[in-house]
Short mmCIF file of C-alpha atoms in Angstrom, two decimals:
data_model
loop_
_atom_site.label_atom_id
_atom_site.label_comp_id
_atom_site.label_asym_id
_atom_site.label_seq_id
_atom_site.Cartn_x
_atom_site.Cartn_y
_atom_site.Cartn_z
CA UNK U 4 0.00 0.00 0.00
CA UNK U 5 1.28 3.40 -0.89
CA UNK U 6 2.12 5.92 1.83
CA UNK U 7 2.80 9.40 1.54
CA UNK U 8 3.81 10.74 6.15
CA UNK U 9 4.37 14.52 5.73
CA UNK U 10 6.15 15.67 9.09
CA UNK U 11 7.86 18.82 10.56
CA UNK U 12 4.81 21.56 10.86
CA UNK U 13 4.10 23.98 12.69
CA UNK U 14 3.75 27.50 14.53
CA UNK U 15 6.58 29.77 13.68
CA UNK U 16 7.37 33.24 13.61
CA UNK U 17 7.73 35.45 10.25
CA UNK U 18 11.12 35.47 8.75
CA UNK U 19 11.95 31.80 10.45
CA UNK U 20 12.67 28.73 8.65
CA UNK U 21 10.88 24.97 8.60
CA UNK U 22 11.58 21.78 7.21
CA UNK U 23 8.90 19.63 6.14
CA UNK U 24 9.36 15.72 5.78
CA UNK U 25 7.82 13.48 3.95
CA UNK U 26 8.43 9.54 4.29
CA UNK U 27 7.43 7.59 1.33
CA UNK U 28 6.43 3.84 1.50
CA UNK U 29 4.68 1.46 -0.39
CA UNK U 30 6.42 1.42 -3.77
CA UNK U 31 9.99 2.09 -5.38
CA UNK U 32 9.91 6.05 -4.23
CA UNK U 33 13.39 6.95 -6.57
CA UNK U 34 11.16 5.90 -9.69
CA UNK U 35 9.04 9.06 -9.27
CA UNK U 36 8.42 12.62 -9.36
CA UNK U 37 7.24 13.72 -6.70
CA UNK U 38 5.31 17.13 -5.55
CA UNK U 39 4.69 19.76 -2.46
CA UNK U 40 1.34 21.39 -3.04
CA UNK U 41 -0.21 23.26 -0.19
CA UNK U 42 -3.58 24.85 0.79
CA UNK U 43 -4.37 27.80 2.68
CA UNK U 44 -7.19 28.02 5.19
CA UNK U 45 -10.08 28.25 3.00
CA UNK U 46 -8.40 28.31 -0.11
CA UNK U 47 -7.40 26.48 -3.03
CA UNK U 48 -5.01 24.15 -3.88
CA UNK U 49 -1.32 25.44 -4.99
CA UNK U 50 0.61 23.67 -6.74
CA UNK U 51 4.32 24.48 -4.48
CA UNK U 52 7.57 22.42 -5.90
CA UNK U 53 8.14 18.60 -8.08
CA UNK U 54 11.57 17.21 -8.19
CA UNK U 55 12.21 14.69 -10.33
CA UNK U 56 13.94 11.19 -9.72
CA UNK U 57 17.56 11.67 -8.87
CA UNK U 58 17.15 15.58 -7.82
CA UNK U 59 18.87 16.79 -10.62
CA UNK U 60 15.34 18.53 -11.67
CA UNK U 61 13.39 20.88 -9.61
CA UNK U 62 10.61 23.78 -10.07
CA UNK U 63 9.01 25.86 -8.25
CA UNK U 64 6.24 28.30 -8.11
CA UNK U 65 7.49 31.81 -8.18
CA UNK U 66 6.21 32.75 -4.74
CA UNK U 67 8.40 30.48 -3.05
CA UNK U 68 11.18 30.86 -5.59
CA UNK U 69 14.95 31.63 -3.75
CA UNK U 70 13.37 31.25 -0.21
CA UNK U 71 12.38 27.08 -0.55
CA UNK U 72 14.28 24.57 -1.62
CA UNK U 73 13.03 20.79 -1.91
CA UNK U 74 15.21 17.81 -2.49
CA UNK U 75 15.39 14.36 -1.81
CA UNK U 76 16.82 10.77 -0.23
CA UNK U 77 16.08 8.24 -2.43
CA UNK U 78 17.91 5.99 0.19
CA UNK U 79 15.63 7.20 3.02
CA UNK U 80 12.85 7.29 0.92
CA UNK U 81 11.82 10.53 1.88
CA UNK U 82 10.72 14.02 0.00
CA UNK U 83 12.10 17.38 2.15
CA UNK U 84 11.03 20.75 2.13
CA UNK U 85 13.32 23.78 3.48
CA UNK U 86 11.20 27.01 3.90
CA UNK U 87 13.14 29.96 4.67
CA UNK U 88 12.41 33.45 4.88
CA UNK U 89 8.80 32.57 5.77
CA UNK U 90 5.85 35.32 5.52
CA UNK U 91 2.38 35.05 6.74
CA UNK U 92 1.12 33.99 3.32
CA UNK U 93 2.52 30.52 3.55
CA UNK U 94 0.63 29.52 6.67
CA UNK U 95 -0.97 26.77 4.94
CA UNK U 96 -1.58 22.77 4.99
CA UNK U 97 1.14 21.34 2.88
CA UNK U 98 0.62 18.17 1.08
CA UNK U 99 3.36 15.97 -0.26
CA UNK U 100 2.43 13.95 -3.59
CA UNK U 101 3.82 11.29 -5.65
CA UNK U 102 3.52 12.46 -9.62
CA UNK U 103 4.72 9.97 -11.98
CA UNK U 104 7.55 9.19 -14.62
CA UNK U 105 7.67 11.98 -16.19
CA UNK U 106 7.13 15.50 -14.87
CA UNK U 107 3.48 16.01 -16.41
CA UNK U 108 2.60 12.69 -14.60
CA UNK U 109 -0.76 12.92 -12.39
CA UNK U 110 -1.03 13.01 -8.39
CA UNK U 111 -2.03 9.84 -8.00
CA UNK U 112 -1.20 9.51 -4.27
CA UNK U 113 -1.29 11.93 -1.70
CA UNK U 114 -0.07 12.43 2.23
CA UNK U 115 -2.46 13.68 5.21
CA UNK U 116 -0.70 17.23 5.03
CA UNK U 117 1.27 19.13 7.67
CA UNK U 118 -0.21 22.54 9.09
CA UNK U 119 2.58 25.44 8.86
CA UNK U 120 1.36 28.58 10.42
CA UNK U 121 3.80 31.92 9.99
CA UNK U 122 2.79 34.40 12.84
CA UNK U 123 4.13 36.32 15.67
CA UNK X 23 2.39 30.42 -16.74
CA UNK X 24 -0.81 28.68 -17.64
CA UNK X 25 -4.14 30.10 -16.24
CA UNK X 26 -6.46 27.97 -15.48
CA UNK X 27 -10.42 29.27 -15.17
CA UNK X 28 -12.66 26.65 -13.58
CA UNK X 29 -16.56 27.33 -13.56
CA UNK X 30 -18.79 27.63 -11.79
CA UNK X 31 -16.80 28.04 -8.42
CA UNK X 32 -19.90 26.98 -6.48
CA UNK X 33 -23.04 25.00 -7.34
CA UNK X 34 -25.97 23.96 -5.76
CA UNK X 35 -27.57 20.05 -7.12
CA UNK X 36 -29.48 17.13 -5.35
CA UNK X 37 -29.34 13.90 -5.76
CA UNK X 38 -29.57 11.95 -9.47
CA UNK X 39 -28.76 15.47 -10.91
CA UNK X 40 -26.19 15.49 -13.92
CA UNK X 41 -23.34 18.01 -12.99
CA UNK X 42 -21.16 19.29 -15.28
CA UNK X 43 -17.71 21.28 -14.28
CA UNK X 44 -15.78 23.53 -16.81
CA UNK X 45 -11.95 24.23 -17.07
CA UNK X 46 -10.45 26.45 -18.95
CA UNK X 47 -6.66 27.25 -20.03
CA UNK X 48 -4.48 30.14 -20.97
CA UNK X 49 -3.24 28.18 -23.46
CA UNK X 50 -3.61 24.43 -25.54
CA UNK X 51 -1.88 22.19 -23.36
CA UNK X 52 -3.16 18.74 -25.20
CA UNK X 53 -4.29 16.58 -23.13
CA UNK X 54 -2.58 17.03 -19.73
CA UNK X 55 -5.19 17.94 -17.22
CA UNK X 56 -6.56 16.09 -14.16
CA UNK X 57 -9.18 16.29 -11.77
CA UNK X 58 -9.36 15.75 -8.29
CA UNK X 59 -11.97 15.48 -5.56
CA UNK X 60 -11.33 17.02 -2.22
CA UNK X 61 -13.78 16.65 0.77
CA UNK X 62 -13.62 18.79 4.29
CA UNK X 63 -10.16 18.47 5.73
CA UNK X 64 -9.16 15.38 3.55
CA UNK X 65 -5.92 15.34 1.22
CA UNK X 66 -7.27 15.42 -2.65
CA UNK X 67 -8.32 12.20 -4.41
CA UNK X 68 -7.28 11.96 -8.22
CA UNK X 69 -10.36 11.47 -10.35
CA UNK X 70 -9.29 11.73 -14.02
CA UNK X 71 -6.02 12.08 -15.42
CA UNK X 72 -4.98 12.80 -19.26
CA UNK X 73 -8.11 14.64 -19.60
CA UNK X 74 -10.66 11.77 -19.77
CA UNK X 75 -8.65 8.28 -18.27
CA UNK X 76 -10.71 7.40 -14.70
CA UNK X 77 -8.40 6.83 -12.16
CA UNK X 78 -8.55 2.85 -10.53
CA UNK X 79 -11.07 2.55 -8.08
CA UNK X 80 -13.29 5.84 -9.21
CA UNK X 81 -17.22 5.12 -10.26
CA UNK X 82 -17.84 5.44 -14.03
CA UNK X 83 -20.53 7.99 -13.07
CA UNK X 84 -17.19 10.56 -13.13
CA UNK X 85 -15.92 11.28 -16.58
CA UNK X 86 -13.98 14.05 -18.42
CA UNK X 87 -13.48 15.15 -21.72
CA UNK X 88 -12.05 17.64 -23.77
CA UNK X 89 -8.55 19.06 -25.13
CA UNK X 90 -6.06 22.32 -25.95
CA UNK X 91 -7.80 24.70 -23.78
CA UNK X 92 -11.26 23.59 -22.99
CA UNK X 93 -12.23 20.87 -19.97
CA UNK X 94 -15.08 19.16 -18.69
CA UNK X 95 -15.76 16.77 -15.59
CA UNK X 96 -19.11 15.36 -15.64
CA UNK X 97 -20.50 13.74 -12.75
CA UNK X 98 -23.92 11.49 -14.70
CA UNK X 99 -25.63 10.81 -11.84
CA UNK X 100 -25.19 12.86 -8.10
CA UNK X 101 -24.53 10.75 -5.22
CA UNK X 102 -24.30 11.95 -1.70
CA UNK X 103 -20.69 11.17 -0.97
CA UNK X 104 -19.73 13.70 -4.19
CA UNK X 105 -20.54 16.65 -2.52
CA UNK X 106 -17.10 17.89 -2.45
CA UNK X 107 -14.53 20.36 -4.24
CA UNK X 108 -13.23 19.64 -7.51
CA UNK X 109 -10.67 20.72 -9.13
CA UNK X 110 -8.59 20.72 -12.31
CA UNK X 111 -5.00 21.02 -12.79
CA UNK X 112 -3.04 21.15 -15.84
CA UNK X 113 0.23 19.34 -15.82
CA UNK X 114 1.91 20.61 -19.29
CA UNK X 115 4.39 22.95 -18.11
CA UNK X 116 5.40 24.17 -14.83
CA UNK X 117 4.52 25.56 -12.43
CA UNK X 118 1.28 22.80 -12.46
CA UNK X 119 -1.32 25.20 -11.42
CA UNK X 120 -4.42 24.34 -10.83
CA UNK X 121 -7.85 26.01 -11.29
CA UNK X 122 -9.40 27.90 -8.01
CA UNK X 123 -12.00 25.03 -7.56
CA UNK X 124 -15.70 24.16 -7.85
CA UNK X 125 -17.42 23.62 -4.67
CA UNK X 126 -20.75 21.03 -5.33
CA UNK X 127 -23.19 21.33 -2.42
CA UNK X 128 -26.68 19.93 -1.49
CA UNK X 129 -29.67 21.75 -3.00
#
């Protein structure tokens, strides 16, 4: 059975930093793209970061761009998230997903989500 | 980056009804749009991917269609566990945005 654990939320203060886990089980976790999407309270998805299999690929969306970073340990099997610089617009419930092959592959699995909240 | 328009954001339906759920993109991106289901304070659940392919495990009363810019997600026949957000998301280029969601509620 596939399993997406998303760790490492929480409360912290603007400007801080977080790292977000996320520890993969199930199937063979360095064949896949996988994805940080998060959600706002009350809000819609947003699509966040994908890296692809070995971490030699990575985009993000250009509100996060030069503050988070998201890699991988294919030997771990586990998906990270560094948030720096944080601001009060990325309190949200982050999601980790696992895409597919190929970088336009669909979200076929998804985590419970972690709840990051930026405020003094 | 791709827009993505999704309509209506909100709709009202009972039971049995036929629902039908529009997306919309900035620009033709083939075939590479999903849908997904999300209920109260659970992750998303992928419906259709590649437009109009139903995910494993998803009742054939959920279908999709379309390609380049214009969507659809049809729902054929209401039940009351579909009462939920949908929402598209276009997987051609990054970022992968996806649409602002369509929230289906209980007339």
């Amino acid at each position: 059975e596939v399993q997406l654990v998303e760790s490492g939320g929480g409360l912290v203060q603007p400007g801080g930093s977080l790292r977000l886990s996320c520890a993969a089980s199930g199937f063979t976790f360095s064949s896949y793209w996988m994805t940080w999407v998060r959600q706002a309270p009350g809000k819609g998805l947003e699509w966040v970061a994908n890296i692809n299999q070995d971490g030699s690929e990575k985009y993000y969306v250009d509100s996060v761009k030069g503050r988070f970073t998201i890699s991988r340990d294919n030997a771990k099997n586990s998906l990270y998230l560094q948030m720096n610089s944080l601001r009060a617009e990325d309190t949200a419930v982050y999601y980790c997903a696992r895409g597919g092959a190929t970088p336009g592959g669909r979200l076929g699995y998804w985590g419970q989500g972690t709840l990051v909240t930026v405020s003094s | 980056d791709i827009q993505m328009t999704q309509s209506p954001s909100s709709l009202s339906a009972s039971v049995g009804d036929r629902v039908t759920i529009t997306c919309r993109t900035s620009q033709s991106i083939s075939i590479y749009l999903n849908w997904y289901q999300q209920k109260s304070g659970k992750a998303p659940k992928l419906l259709i991917y590649a437009a109009s392919s139903l995910q494993g495990g998803v009742p054939s009363r959920f279908s999709g269609s379309g390609s380049g810019t214009d969507f659809t997600l049809t729902i054929s026949s209401l039940q009351p566990e579909d009462f939920a957000t949908y929402y598209c998301q276009q997987t051609y280029s990054s970022p992968l945005t996806f649409g602002g969601g369509t929230k289906v509620e209980i007339k």
